[in-house]
PDB file of C-alpha atoms in Angstrom:
ATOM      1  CA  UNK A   1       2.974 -24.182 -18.704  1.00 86.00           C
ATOM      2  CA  UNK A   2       4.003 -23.299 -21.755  1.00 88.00           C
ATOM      3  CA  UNK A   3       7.729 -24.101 -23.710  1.00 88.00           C
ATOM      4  CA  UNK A   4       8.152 -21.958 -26.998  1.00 86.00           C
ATOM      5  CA  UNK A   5      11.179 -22.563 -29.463  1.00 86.00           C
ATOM      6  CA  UNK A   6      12.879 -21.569 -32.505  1.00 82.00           C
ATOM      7  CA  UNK A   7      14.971 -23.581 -34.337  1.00 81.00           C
ATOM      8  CA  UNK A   8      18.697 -23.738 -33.053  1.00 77.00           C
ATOM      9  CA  UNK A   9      17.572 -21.909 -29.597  1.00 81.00           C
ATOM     10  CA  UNK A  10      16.591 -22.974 -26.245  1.00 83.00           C
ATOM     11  CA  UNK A  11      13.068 -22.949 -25.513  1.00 86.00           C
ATOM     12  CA  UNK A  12      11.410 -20.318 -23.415  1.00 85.00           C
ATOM     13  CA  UNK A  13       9.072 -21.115 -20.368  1.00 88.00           C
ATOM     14  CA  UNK A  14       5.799 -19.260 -20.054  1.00 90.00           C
ATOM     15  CA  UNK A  15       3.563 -19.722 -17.662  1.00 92.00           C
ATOM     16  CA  UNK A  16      -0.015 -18.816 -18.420  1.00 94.00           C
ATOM     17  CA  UNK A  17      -3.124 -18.010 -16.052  1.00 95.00           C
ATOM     18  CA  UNK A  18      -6.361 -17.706 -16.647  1.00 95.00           C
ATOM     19  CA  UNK A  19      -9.661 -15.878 -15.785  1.00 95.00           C
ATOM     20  CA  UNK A  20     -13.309 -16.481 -16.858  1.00 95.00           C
ATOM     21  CA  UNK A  21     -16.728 -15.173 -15.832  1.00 95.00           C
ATOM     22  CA  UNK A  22     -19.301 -13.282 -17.030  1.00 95.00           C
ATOM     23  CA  UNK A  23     -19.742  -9.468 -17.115  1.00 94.00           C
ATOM     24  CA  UNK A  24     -21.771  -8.209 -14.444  1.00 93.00           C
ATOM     25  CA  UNK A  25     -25.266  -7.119 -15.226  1.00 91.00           C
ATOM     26  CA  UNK A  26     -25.116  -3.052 -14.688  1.00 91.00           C
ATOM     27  CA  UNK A  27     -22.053  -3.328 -16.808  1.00 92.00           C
ATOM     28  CA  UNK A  28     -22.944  -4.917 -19.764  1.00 88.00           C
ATOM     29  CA  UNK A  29     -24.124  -2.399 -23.026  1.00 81.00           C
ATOM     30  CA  UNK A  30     -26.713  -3.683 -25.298  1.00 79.00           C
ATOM     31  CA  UNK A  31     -25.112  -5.036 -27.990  1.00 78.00           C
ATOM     32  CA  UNK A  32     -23.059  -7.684 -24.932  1.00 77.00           C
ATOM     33  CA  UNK A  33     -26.288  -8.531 -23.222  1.00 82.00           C
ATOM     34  CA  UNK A  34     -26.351 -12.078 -25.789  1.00 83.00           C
ATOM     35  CA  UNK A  35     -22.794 -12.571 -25.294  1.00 85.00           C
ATOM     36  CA  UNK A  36     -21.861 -11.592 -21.498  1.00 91.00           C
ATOM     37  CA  UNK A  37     -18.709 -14.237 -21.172  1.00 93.00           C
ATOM     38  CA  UNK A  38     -15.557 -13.145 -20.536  1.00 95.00           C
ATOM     39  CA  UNK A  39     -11.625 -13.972 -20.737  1.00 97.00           C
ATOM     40  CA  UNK A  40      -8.330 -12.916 -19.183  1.00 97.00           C
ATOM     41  CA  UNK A  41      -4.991 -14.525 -19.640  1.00 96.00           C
ATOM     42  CA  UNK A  42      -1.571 -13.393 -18.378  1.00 95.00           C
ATOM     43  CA  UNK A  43       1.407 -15.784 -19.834  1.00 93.00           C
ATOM     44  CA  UNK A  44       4.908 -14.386 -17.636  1.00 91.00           C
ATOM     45  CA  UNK A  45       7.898 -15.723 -19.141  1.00 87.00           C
ATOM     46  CA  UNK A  46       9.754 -17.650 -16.072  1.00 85.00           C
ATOM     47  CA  UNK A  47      13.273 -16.287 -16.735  1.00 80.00           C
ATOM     48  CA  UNK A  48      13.854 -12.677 -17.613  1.00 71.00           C
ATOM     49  CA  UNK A  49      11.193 -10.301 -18.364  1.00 70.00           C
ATOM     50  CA  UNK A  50       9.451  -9.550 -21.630  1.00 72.00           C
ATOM     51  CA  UNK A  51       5.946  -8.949 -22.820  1.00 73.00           C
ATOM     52  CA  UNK A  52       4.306  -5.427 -22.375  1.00 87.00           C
ATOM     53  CA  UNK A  53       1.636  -6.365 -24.454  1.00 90.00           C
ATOM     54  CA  UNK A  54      -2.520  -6.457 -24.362  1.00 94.00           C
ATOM     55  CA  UNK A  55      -3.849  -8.564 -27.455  1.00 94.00           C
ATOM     56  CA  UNK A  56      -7.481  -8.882 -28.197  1.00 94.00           C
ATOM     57  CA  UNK A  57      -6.629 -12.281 -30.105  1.00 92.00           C
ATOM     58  CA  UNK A  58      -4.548 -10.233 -32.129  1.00 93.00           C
ATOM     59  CA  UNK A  59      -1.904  -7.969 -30.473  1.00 92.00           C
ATOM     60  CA  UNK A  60      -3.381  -3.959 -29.923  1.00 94.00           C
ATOM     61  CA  UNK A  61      -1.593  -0.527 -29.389  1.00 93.00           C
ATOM     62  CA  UNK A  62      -2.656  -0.509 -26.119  1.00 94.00           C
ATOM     63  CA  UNK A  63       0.096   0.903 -24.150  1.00 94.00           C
ATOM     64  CA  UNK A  64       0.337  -2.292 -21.122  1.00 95.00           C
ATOM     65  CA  UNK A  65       4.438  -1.737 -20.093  1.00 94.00           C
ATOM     66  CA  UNK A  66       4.143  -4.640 -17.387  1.00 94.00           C
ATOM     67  CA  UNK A  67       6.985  -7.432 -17.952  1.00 92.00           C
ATOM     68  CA  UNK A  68       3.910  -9.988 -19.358  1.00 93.00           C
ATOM     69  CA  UNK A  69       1.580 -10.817 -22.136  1.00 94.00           C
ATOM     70  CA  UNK A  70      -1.965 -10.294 -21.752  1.00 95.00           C
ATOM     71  CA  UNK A  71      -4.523 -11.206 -23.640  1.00 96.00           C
ATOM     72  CA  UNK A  72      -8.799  -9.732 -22.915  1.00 96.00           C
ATOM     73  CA  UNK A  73     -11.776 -10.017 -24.636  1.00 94.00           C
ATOM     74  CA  UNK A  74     -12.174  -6.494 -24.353  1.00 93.00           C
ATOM     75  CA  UNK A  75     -14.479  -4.054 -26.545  1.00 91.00           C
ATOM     76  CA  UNK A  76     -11.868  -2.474 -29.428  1.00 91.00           C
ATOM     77  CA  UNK A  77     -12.093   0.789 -31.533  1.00 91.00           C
ATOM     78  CA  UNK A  78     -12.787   0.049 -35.410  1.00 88.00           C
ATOM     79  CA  UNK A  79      -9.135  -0.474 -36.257  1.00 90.00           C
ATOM     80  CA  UNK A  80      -8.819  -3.098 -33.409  1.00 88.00           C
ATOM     81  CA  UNK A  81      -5.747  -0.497 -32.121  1.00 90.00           C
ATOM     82  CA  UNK A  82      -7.374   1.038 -28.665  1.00 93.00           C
ATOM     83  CA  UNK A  83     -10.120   0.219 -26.367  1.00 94.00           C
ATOM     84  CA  UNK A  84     -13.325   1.702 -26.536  1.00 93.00           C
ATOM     85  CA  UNK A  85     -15.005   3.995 -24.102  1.00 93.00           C
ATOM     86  CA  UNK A  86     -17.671   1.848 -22.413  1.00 92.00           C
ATOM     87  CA  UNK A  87     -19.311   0.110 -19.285  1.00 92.00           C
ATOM     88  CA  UNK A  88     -17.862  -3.091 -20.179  1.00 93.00           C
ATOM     89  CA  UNK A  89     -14.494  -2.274 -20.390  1.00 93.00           C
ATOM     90  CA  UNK A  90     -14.613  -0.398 -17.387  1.00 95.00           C
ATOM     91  CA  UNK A  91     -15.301  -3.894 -16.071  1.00 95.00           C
ATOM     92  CA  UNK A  92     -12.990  -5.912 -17.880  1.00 96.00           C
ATOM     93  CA  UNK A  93     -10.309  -3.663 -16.979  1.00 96.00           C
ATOM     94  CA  UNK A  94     -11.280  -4.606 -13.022  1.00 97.00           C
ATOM     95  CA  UNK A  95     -10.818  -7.849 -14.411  1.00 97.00           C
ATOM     96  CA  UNK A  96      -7.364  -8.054 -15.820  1.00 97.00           C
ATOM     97  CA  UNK A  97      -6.032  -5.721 -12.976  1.00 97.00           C
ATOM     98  CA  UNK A  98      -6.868  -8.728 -10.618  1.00 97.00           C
ATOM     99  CA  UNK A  99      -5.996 -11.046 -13.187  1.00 97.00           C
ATOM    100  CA  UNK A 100      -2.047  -9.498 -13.200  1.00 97.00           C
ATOM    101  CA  UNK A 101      -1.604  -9.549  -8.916  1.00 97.00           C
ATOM    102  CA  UNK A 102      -3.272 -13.191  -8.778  1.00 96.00           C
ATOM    103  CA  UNK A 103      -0.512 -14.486 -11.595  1.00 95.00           C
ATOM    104  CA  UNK A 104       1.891 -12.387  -9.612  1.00 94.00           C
ATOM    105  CA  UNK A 105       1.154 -13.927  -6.255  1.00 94.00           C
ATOM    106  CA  UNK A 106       1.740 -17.472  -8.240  1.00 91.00           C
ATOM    107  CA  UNK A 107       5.036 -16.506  -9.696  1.00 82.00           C
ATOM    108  CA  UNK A 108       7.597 -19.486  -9.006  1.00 72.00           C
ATOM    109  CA  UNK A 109      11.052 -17.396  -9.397  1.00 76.00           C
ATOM    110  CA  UNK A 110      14.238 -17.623  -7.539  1.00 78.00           C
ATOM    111  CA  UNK A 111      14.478 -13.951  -7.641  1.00 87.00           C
ATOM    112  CA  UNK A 112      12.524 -12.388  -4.410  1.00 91.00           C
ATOM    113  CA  UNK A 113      11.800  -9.397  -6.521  1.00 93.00           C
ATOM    114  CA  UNK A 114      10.120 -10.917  -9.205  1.00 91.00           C
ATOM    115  CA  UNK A 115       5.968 -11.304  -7.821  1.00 93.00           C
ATOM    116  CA  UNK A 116       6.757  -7.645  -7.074  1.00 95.00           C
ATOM    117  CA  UNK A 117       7.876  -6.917 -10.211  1.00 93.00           C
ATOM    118  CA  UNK A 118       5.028  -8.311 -12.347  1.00 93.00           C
ATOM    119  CA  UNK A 119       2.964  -5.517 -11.134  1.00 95.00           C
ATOM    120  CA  UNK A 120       5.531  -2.948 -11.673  1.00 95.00           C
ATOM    121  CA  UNK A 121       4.924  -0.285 -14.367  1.00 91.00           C
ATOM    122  CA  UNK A 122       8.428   0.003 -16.046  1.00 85.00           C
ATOM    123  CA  UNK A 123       9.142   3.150 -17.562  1.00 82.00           C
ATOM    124  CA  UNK A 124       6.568   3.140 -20.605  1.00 85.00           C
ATOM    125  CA  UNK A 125       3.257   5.156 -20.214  1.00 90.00           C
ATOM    126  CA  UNK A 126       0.302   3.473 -18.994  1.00 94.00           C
ATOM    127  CA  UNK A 127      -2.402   3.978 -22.059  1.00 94.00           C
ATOM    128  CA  UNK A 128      -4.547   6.676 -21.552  1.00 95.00           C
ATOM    129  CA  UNK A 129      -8.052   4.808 -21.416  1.00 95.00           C
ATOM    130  CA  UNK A 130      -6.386   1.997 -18.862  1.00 96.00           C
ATOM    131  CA  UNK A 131      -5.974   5.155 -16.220  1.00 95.00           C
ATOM    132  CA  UNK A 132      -9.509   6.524 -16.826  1.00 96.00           C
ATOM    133  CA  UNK A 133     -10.794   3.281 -16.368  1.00 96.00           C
ATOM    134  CA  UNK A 134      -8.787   3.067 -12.829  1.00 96.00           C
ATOM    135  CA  UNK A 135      -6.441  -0.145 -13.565  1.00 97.00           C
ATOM    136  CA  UNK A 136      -3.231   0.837 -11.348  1.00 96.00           C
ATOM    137  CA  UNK A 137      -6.120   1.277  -8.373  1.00 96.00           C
ATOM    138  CA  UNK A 138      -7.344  -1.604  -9.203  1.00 97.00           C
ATOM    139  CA  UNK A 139      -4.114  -3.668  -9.371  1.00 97.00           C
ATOM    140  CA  UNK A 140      -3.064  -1.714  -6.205  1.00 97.00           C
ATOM    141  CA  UNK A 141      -5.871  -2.798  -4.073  1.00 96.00           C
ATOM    142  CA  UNK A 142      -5.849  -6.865  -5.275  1.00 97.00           C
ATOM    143  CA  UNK A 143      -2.172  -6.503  -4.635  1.00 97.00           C
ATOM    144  CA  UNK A 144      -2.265  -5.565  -1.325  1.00 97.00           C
ATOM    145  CA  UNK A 145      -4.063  -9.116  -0.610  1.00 95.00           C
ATOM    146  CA  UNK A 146      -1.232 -10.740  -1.778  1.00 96.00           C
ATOM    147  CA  UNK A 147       2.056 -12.103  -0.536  1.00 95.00           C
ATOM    148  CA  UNK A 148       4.468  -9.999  -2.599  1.00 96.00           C
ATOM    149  CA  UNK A 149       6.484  -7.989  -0.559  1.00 96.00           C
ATOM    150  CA  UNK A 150      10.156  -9.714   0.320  1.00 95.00           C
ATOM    151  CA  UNK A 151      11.179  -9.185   3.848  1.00 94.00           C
ATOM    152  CA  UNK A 152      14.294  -9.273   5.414  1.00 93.00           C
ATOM    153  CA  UNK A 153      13.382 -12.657   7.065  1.00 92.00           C
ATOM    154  CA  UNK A 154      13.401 -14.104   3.733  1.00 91.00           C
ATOM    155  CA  UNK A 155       9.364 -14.406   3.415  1.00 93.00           C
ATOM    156  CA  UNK A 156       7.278 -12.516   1.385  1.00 94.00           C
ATOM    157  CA  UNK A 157       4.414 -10.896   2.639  1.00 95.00           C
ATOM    158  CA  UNK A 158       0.839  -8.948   2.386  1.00 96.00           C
ATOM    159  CA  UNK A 159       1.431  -4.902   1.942  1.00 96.00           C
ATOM    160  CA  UNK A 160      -0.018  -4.478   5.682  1.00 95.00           C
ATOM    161  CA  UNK A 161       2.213  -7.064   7.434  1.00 94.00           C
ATOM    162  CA  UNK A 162       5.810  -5.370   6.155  1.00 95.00           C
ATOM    163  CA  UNK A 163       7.324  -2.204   7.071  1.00 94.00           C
ATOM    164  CA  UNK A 164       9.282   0.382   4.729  1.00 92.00           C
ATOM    165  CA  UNK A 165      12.284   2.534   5.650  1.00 88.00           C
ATOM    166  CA  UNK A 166      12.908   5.365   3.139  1.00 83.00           C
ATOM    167  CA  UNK A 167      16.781   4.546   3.377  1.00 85.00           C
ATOM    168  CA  UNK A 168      19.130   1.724   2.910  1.00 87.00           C
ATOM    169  CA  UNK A 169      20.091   0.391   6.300  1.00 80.00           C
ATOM    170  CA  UNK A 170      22.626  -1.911   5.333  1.00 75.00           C
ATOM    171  CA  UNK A 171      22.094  -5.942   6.718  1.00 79.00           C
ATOM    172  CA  UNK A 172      23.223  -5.070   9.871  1.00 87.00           C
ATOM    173  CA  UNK A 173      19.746  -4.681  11.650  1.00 89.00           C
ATOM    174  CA  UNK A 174      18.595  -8.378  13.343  1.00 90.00           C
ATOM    175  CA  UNK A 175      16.226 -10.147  11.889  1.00 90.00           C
ATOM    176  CA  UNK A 176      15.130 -10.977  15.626  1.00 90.00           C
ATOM    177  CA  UNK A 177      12.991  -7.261  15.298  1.00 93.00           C
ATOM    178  CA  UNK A 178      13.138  -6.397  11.521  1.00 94.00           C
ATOM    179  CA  UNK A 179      12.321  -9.530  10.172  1.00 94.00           C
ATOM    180  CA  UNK A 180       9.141  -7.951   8.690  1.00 94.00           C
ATOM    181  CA  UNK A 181      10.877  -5.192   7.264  1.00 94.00           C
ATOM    182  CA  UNK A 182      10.743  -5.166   2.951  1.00 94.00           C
ATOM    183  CA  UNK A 183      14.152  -5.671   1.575  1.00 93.00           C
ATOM    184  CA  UNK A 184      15.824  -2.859   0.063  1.00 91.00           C
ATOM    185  CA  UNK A 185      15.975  -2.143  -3.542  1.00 91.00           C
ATOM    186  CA  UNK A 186      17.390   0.564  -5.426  1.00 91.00           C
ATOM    187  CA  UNK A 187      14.864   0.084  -8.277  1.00 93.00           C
ATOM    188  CA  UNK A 188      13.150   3.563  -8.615  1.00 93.00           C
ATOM    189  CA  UNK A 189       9.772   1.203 -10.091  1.00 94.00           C
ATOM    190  CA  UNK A 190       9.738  -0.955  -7.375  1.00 95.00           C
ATOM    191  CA  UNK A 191       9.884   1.411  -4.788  1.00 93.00           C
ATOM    192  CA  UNK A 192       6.977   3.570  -6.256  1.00 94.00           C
ATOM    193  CA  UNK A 193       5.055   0.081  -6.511  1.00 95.00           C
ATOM    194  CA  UNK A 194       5.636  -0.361  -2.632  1.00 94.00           C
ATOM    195  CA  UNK A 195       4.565   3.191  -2.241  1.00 94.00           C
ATOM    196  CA  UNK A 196       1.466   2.524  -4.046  1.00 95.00           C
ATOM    197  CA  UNK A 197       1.001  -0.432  -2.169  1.00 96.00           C
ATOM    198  CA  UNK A 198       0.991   1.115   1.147  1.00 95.00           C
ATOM    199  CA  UNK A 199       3.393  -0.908   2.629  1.00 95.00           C
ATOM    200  CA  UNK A 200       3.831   0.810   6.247  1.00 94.00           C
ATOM    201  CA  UNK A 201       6.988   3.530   6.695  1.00 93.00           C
ATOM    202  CA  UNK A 202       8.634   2.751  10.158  1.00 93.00           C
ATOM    203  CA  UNK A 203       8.369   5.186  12.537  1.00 93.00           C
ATOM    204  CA  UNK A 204      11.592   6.951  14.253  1.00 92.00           C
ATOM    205  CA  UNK A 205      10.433   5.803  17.865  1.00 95.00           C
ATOM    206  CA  UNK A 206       9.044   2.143  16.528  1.00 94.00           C
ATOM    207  CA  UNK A 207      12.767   1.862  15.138  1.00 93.00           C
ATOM    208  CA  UNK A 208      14.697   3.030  18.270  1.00 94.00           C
ATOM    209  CA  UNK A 209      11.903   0.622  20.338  1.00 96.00           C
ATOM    210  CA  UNK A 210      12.769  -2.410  18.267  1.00 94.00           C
ATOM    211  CA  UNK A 211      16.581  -1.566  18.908  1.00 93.00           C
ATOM    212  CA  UNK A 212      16.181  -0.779  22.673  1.00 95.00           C
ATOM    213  CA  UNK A 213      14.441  -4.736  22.673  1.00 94.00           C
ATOM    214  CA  UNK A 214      17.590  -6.165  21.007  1.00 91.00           C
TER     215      UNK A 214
END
């Protein structure tokens, strides 16, 4: 937990998490082989959003438009701007992907949307190296292990235990039956991110079943 200030202003919370290891063997280029210890931090602000940013101790152009600050000891192009081509980041990219849904599934918000949203791409483009290296499936798949999704019984749940309509239903439908159904949101990001999670559309003859129950 982390409080940061300015002078006259109320300080912001930050939460930071943290993950260590050591690259795995087949991953690891020569010039790593000495130094094969690794680091991944994600600080999420606990009010509001912010961040969108991927330092290597220093900040990088990396393109990262998530709503936190992340921070890998990642292998970096000469000018310390972009990350290079290699085994190891192919790795370390793994890495931070599971790095983002863990501090996601630890988010302490009021706001039922917010784990959700931490592994949300917002609008910005998703740099070019972080797709060939395969983050979003790699954030997909540790996210789906996590209890993200908010449901209409006011719990939030794994990808595989909620169910999806592709319309707004209103808050008329009983919780009795649909208590495992994921809220609504008209959020264009945080639908795709449900998409991408899987999270299971119900069918037209589950949701007359469930009715014909009540």
């Amino acid at each position: 937990r982390v409080l940061i200030g300015e002078d006259g202003e109320s300080a912001v919370e930050w939460r930071v998490f943290s993950r260590r290891g050591e690259v795995r063997e087949e991953f690891l280029d020569e010039r790593n082989r000495q130094t094969p210890g690794f680091e991944v931090k994600i600080a999420v602000p606990v009010q509001g959003g912010g961040g969108g940013v991927l330092f290597n101790y220093f900040p990088t152009k990396v393109q990262f438009p998530y709503p936190v600050v992340a921070h890998a000891t990642i292998d970096l192009t000469a000018n310390r701007d972009h990350l290079e081509d290699s085994k190891t980041n192919q790795f370390l990219v793994g890495q931070l992907a599971e790095a983002l849904a863990d501090a996601a599934d630890a988010s302490l918000s009021a706001d039922i949307w917010r784990p959700l949203r931490q592994i949300t791409k917002g609008s910005g483009n998703l740099d070019f190296m972080l797709k060939k290296f395969g983050f979003e499936a790699a954030l997909s798949s540790a996210a789906k292990s996590k209890k993200l999704i908010p449901r209409r019984d006011g719990s939030l749940g794994v990808a595989a235990a909620a169910k999806r309509l592709p319309v707004e239903t209103g808050d008329w439908l009983p919780t009795e039956e649909f208590g495992d159904l994921a809220c609504w949101t008209d959020d264009y990001y945080l639908r795709h991110t449900l998409e991408s999670l899987e999270v299971p559309t119900l069918s037209t003859d589950e949701f007359r079943n469930r009715l014909n129950r009540v």
